[in-house]
Short mmCIF file of C-alpha atoms in Angstrom, two decimals:
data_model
loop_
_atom_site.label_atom_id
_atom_site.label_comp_id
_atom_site.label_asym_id
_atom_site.label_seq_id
_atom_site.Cartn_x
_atom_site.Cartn_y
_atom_site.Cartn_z
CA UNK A 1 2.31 -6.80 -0.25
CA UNK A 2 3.29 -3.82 1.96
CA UNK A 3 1.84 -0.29 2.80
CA UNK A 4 3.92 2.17 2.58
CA UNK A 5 6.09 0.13 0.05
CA UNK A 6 3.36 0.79 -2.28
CA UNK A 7 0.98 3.04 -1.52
CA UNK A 8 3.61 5.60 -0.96
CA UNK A 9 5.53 4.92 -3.58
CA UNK A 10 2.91 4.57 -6.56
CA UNK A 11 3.57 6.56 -9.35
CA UNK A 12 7.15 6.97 -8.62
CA UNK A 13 8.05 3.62 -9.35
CA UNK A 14 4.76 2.77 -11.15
CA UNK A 15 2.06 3.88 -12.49
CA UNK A 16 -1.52 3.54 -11.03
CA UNK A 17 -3.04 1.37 -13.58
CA UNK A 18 -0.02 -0.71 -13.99
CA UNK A 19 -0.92 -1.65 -10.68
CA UNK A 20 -3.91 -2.70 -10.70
CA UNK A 21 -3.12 -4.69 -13.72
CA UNK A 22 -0.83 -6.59 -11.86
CA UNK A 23 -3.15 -7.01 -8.87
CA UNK A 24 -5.72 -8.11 -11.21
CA UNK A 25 -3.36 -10.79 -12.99
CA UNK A 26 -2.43 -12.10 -9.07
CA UNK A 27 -6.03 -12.24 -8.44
CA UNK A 28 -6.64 -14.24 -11.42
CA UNK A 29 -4.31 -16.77 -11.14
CA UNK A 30 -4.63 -17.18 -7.42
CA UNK A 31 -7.75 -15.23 -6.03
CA UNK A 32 -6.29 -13.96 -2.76
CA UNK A 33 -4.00 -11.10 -2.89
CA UNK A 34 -2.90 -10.16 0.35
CA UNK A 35 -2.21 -6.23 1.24
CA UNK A 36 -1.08 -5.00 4.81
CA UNK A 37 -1.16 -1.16 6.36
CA UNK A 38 -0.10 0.42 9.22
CA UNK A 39 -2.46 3.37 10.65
CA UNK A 40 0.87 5.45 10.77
CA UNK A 41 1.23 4.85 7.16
CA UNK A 42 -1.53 6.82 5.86
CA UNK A 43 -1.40 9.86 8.89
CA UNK A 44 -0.26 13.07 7.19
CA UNK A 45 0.62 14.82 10.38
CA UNK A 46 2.46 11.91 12.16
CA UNK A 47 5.24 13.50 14.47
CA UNK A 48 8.84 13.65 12.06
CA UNK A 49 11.20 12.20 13.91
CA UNK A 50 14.60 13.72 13.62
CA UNK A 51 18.83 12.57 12.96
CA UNK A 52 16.93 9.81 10.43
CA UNK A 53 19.27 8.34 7.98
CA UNK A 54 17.84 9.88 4.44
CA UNK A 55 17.08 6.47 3.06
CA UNK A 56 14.92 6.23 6.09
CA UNK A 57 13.05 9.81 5.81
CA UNK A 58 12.69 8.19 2.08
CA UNK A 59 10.59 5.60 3.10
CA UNK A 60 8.56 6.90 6.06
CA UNK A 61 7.81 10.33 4.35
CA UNK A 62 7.79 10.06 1.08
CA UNK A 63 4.28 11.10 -0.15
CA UNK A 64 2.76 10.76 3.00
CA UNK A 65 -0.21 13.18 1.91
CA UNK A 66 -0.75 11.24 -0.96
CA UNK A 67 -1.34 7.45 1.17
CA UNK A 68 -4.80 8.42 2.32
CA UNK A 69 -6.16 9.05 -1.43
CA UNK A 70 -4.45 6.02 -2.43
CA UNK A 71 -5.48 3.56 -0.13
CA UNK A 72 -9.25 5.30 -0.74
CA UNK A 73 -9.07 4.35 -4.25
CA UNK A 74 -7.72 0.69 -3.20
CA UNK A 75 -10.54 0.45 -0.96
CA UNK A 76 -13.40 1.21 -3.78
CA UNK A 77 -11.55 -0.78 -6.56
CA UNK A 78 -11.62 -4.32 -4.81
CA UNK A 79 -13.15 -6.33 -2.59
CA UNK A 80 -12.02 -6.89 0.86
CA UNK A 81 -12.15 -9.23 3.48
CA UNK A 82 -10.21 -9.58 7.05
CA UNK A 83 -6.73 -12.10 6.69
CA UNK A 84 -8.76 -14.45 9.42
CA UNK A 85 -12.08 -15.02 7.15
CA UNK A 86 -9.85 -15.75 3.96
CA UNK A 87 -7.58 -18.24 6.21
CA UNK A 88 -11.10 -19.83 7.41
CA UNK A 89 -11.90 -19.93 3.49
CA UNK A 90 -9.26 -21.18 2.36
CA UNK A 91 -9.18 -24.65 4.26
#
């Protein structure tokens, strides 16, 4: 699962809790969850590009303040690991 997708869009689309419930289910049936971010995706005061198409400012800007928080409360909820250990893990 994406970055921005979700960290960015959280409690627009979903609540919070509801997703965490649904990274807990994932982790239960499969123990690895896999979650992806950009640096640019949590920077507040990236440069705003301009002519963007809306559905494109949408995406990119769309609670951009709010990513940092987010992904801090991600961070402190789970446990983490690089994609390279869990591949070495999981052979």
């Amino acid at each position: 699962m994406g970055g921005v997708k979700i960290l960015c869009l959280l409690h627009w689309l979903i609540s919070y809790s509801m997703f965490l419930w649904g990274i807990k289910k994932i982790l239960r049936e499969t123990s690895i969850y896999v979650f992806y971010l950009h640096p640019w995706e949590i920077d507040p005061e990236r440069p705003r590009l301009a002519g963007l198409r809306k559905d494109y400012q949408f995406r990119h800007y769309l609670n951009l303040d709010k990513c940092g928080y987010r992904w801090t409360n991600l961070l402190q909820e789970f446990g983490w690991m690089p994609i390279s250990t869990m591949l070495a893990r999981s052979k």
